[in-house]
Structure formats: structure tokens, C-alpha cells
PDB file of C-alpha atoms in Angstrom:
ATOM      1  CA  UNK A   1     126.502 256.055 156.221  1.00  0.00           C
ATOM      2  CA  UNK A   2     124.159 254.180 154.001  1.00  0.00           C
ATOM      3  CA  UNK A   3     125.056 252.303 150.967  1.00  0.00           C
ATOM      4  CA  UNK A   4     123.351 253.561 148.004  1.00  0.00           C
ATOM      5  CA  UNK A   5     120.631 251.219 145.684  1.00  0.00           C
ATOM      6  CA  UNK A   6     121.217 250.850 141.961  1.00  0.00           C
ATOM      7  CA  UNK A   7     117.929 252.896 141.433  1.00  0.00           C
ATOM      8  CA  UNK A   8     119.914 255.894 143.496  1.00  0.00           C
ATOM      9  CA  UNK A   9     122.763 255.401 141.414  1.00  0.00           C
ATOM     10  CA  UNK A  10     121.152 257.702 138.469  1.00  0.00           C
ATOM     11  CA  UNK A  11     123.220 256.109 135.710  1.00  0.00           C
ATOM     12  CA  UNK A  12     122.428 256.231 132.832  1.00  0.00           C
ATOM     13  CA  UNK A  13     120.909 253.689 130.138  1.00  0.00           C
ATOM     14  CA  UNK A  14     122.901 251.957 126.835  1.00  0.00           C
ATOM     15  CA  UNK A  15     121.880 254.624 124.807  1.00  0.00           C
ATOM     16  CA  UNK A  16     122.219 257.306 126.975  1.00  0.00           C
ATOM     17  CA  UNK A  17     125.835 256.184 127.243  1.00  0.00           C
ATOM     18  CA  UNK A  18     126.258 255.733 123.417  1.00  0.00           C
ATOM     19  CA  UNK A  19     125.673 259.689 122.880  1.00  0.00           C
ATOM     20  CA  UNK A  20     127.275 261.128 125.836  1.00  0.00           C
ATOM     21  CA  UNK A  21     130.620 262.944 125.593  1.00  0.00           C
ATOM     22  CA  UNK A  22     133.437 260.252 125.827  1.00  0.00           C
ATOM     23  CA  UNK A  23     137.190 259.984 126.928  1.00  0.00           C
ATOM     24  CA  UNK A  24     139.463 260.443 123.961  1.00  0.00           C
ATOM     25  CA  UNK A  25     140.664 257.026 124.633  1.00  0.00           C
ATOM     26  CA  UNK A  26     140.486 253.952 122.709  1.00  0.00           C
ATOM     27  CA  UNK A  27     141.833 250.668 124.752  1.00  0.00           C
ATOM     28  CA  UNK A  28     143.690 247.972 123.181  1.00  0.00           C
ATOM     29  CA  UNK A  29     144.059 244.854 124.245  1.00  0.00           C
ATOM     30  CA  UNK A  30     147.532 243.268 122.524  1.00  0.00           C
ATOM     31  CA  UNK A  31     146.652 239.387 123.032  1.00  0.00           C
ATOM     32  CA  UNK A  32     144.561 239.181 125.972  1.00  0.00           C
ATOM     33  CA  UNK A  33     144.450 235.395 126.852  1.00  0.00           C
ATOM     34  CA  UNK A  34     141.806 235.303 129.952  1.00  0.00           C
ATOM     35  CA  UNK A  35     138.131 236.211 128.789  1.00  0.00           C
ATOM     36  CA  UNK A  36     137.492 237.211 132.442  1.00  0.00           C
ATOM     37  CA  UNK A  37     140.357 239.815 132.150  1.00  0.00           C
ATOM     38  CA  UNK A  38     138.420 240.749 128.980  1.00  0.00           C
ATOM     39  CA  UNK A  39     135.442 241.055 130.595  1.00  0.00           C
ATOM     40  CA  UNK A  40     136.430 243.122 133.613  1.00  0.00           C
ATOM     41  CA  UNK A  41     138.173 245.681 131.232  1.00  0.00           C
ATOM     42  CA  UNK A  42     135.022 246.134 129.429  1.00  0.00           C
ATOM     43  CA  UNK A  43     133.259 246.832 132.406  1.00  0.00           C
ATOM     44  CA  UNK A  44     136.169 249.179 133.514  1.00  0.00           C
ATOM     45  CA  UNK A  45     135.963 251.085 129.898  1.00  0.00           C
ATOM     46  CA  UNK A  46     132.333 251.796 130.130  1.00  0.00           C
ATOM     47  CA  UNK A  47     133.238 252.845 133.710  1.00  0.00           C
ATOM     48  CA  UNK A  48     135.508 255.777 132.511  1.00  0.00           C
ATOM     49  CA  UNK A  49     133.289 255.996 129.530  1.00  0.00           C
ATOM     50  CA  UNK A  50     135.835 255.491 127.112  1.00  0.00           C
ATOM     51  CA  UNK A  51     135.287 255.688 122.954  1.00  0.00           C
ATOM     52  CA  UNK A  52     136.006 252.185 122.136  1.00  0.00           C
ATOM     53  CA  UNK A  53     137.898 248.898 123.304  1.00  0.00           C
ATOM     54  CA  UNK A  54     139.715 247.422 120.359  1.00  0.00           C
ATOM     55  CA  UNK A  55     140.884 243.469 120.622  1.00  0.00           C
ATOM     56  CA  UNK A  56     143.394 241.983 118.747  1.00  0.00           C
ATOM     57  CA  UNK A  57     144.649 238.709 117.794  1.00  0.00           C
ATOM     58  CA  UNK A  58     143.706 236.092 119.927  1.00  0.00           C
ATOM     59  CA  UNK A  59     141.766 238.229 122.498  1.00  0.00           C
ATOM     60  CA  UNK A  60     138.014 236.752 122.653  1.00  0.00           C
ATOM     61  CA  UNK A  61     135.479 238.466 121.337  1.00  0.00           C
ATOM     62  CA  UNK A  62     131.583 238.855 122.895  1.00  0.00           C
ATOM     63  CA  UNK A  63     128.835 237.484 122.792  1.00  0.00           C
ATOM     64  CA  UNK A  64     130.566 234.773 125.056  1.00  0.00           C
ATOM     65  CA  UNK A  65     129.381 233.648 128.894  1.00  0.00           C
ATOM     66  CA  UNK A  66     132.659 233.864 130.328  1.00  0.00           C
ATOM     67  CA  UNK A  67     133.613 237.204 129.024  1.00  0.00           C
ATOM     68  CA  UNK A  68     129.564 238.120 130.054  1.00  0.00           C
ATOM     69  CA  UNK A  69     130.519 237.024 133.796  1.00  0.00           C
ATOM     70  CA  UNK A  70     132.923 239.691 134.336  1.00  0.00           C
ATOM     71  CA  UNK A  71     131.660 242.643 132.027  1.00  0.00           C
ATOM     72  CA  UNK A  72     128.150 242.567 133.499  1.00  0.00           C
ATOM     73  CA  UNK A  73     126.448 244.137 130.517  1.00  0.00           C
ATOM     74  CA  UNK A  74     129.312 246.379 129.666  1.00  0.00           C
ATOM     75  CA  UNK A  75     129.596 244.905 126.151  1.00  0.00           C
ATOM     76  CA  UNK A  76     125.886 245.783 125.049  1.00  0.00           C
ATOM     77  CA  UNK A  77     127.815 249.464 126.050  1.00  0.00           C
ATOM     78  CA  UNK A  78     131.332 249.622 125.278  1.00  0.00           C
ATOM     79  CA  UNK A  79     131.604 249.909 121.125  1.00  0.00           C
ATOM     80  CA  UNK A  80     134.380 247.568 120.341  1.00  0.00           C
ATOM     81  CA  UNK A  81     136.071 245.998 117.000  1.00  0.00           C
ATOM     82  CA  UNK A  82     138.560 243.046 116.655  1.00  0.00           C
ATOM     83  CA  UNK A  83     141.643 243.136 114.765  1.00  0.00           C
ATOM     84  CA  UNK A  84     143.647 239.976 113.292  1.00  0.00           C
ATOM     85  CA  UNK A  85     146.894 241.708 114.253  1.00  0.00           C
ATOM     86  CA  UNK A  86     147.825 244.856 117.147  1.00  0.00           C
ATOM     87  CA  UNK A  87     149.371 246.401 114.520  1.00  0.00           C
ATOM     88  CA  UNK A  88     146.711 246.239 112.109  1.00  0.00           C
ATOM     89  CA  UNK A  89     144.974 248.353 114.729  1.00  0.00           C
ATOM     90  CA  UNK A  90     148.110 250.650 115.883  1.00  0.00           C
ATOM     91  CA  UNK A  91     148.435 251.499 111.961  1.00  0.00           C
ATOM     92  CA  UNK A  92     144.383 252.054 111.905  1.00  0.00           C
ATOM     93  CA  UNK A  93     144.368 254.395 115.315  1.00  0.00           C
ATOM     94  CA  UNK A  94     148.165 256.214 113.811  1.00  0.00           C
ATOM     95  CA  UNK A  95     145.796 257.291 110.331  1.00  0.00           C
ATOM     96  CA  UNK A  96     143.120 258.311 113.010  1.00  0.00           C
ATOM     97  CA  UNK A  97     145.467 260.449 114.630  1.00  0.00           C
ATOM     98  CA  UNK A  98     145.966 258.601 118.089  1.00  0.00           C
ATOM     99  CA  UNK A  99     148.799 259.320 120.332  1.00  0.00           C
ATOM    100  CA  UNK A 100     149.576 255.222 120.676  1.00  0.00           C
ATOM    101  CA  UNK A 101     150.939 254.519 124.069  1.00  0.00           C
ATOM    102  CA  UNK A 102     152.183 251.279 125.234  1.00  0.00           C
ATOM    103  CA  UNK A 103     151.597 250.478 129.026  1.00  0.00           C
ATOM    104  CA  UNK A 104     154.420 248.347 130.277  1.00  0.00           C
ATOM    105  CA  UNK A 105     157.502 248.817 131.668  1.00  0.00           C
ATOM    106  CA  UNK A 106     160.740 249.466 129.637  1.00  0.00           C
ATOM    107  CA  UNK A 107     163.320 251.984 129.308  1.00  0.00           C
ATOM    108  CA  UNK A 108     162.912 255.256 128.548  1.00  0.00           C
ATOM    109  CA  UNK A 109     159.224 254.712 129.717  1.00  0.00           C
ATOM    110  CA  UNK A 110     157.412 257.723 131.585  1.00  0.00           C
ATOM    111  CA  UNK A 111     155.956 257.376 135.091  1.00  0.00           C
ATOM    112  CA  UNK A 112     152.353 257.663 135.127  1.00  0.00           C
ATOM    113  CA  UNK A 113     152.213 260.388 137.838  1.00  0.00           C
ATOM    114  CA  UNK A 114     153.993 262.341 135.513  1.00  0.00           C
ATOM    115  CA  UNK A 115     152.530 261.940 132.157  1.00  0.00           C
ATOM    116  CA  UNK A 116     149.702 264.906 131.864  1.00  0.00           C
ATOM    117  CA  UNK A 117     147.526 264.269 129.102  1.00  0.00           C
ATOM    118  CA  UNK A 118     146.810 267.058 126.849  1.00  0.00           C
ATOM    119  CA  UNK A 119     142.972 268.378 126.060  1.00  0.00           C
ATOM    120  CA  UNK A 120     143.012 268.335 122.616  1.00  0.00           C
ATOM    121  CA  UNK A 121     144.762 264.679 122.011  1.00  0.00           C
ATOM    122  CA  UNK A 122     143.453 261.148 121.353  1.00  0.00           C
ATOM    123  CA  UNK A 123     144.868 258.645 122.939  1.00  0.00           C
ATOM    124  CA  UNK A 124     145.467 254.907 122.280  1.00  0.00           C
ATOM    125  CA  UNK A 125     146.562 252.793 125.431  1.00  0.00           C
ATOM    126  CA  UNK A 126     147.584 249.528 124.500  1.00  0.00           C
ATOM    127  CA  UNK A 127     147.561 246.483 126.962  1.00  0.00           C
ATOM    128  CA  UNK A 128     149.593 243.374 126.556  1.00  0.00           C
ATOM    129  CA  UNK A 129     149.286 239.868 127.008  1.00  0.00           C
ATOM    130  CA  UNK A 130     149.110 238.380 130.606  1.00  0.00           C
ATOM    131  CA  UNK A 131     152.331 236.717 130.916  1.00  0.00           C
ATOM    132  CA  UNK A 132     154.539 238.557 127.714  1.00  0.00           C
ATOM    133  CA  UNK A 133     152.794 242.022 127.859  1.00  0.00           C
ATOM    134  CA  UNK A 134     153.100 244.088 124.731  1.00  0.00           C
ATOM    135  CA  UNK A 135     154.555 242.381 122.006  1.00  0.00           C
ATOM    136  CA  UNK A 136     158.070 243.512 120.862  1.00  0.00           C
ATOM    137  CA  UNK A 137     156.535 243.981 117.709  1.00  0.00           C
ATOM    138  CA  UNK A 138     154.254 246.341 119.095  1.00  0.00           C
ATOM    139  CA  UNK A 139     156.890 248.170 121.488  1.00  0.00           C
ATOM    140  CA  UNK A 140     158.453 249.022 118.223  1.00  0.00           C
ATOM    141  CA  UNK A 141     155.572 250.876 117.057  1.00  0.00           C
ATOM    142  CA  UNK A 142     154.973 252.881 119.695  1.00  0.00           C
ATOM    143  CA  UNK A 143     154.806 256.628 119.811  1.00  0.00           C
ATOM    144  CA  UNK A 144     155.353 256.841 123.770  1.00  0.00           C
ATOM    145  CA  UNK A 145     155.680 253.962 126.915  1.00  0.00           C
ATOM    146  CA  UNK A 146     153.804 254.786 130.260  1.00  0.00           C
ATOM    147  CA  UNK A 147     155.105 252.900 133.490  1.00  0.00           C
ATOM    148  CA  UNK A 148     152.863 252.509 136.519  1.00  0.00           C
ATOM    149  CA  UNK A 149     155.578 252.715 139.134  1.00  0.00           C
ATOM    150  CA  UNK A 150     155.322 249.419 141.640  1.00  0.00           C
ATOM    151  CA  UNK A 151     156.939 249.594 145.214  1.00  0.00           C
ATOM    152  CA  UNK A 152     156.768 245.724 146.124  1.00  0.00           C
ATOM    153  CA  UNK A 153     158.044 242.164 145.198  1.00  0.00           C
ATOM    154  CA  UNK A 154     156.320 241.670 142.082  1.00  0.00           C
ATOM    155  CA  UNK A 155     157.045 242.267 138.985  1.00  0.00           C
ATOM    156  CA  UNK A 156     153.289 243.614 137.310  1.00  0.00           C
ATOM    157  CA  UNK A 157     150.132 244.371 138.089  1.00  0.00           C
ATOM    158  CA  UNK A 158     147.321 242.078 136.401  1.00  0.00           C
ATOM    159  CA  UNK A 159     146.046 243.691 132.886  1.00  0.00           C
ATOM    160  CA  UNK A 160     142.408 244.509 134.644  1.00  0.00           C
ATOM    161  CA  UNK A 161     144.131 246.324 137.975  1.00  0.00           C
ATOM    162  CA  UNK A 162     146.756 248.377 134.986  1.00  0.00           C
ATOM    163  CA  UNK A 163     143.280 249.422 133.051  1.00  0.00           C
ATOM    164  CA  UNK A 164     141.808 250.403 135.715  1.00  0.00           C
ATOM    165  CA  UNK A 165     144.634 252.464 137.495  1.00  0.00           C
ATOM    166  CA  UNK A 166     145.550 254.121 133.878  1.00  0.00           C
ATOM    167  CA  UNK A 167     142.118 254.715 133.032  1.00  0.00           C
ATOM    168  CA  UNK A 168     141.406 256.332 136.636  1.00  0.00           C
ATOM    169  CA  UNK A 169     144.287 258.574 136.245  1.00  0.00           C
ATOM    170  CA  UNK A 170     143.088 259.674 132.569  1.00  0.00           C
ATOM    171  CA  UNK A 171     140.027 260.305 133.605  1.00  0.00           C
ATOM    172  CA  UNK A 172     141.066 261.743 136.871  1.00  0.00           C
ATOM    173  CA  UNK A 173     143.558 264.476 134.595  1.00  0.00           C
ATOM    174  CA  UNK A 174     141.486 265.201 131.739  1.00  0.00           C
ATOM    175  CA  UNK A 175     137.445 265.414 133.515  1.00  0.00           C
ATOM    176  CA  UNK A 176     137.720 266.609 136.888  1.00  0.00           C
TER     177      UNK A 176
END
């Protein structure tokens, strides 16, 4: 077996990736606090080659080194906009016709594994804030809850591994 180099990678360039057909998912990050959590779900998003990242409140915006040290470039691809307020953006995506989905655990949630995403559907996926997750406020505006089901002694998963196991199984459903 023998590792690939980047040039044998054949990915493709910033705007290459702007035009290209895109998951019909918008990420939103409800309060993000760490700019290296930022920055990793950036690089995740362009990744899965989602439509845009959208972060609100007090989540950092680029250009800024420590978001840069995670995201690798992944901002100069990834089209994002900040919002003052989550719900400024949940009320922006609802008009746009998004399906807004909360990721965090509460009652009545749905299981990942089970939740099959439908074709024709845009989806937003919001993540919360590192220790509160998605704000009540924004729980209350939500049009469904996914769960990632967890089978050990902690309580969450870290916002980057949630992105990236959500956006996998997206992907995963709706492109292959």
C-alpha cells in the first residue's frame, strides 16, 4: 500500500469547488466559542462540499490565524455569512425553505441511523455551543432534533467530531 501525494489527490481548485454541484446543506454554528472548532468545521464543510457555513453570535469570523490553523484554506472555499443572532439565521434559512434541524440530544429527538434524508430537501443542521449546545431559544425553533446515539461514559461528542459524523452520514445517504 502506498500513501497517495497531494498532486495524486486530483482535487479540485477554489473555483472549481465554487461551481460544482453541492450538498443541500447549510451548517450553522449556534455560538461556537473555540476558533479552532471553527476552523476544523470549515475544513470538514468543504470536505462534504456543503452550500454554506453560517455563524452566529459570538462564533469568530475569518480572516483570523487561529481559525486559519485548523481550516487549512477551507475558508478561501467554504461561502459563509455571520449572523448577530441563530435565529436571525433559522428565520432567514425557514423563508429559504430549509428543513432546520437541531443536532443535540433531547426528547423526542431521532437517531441518526434512522433519519433518511430526502432528495429533493434542503437542509439546515444547526450546531451548538461547546459546553450549552443549542440554545433553548433555538430548540424552540426547530422543525426536527437529530441524536447521534453514544455508547460510553460521556455525555457529547466535541462540535468538530458531531459535524463531521452528521455530515459523513448526509453525504454518505444522499451521494453515494
Amino acid at each position: 500500500m502506498k500513501k497517495l501525494k497531494l498532486d495524486e489527490l486530483n482535487r479540485v481548485g477554489v473555483e472549481e469547488f465554487r461551481e460544482q454541484e453541492k450538498l443541500p446543506v447549510i451548517v450553522v454554528l449556534d455560538n461556537v466559542r473555540s476558533m479552532h472548532n471553527i476552523g476544523s468545521v470549515f475544513r470538514t464543510s468543504d470536505g462534504f462540499a456543503i452550500e454554506k457555513l453560517y455563524l452566529c453570535g459570538i462564533t469568530a469570523q475569518p480572516p483570523h490565524r487561529e481559525i486559519e490553523k485548523t481550516a487549512l484554506g477551507a475558508t478561501q472555499s467554504v461561502e459563509w455569512l455571520h449572523f448577530e443572532s441563530t435565529i436571525d439565521a433559522v428565520a432567514s434559512l425557514r423563508k429559504d425553505g430549509y428543513l432546520i434541524i437541531g443536532i443535540e440530544q433531547a426528547a423526542g429527538s431521532t437517531m441518526l441511523n434512522t433519519f433518511q434524508p430526502k432528495e429533493d430537501q434542503k437542509y439546515a443542521l444547526i450546531f451548538g455551543n461547546e459546553v450549552n449546545g443549542v440554545s433553548d431559544e433555538v430548540m424552540a425553533q426547530i422543525d426536527e432534533c437529530i441524536e447521534i446515539p453514544q455508547f460510553g461514559t460521556k455525555h457529547s461528542f466535541n462540535i468538530v467530531i458531531s459535524a463531521g459524523i452528521v455530515l459523513w452520514d448526509f453525504f454518505a445517504k444522499l451521494r453515494l
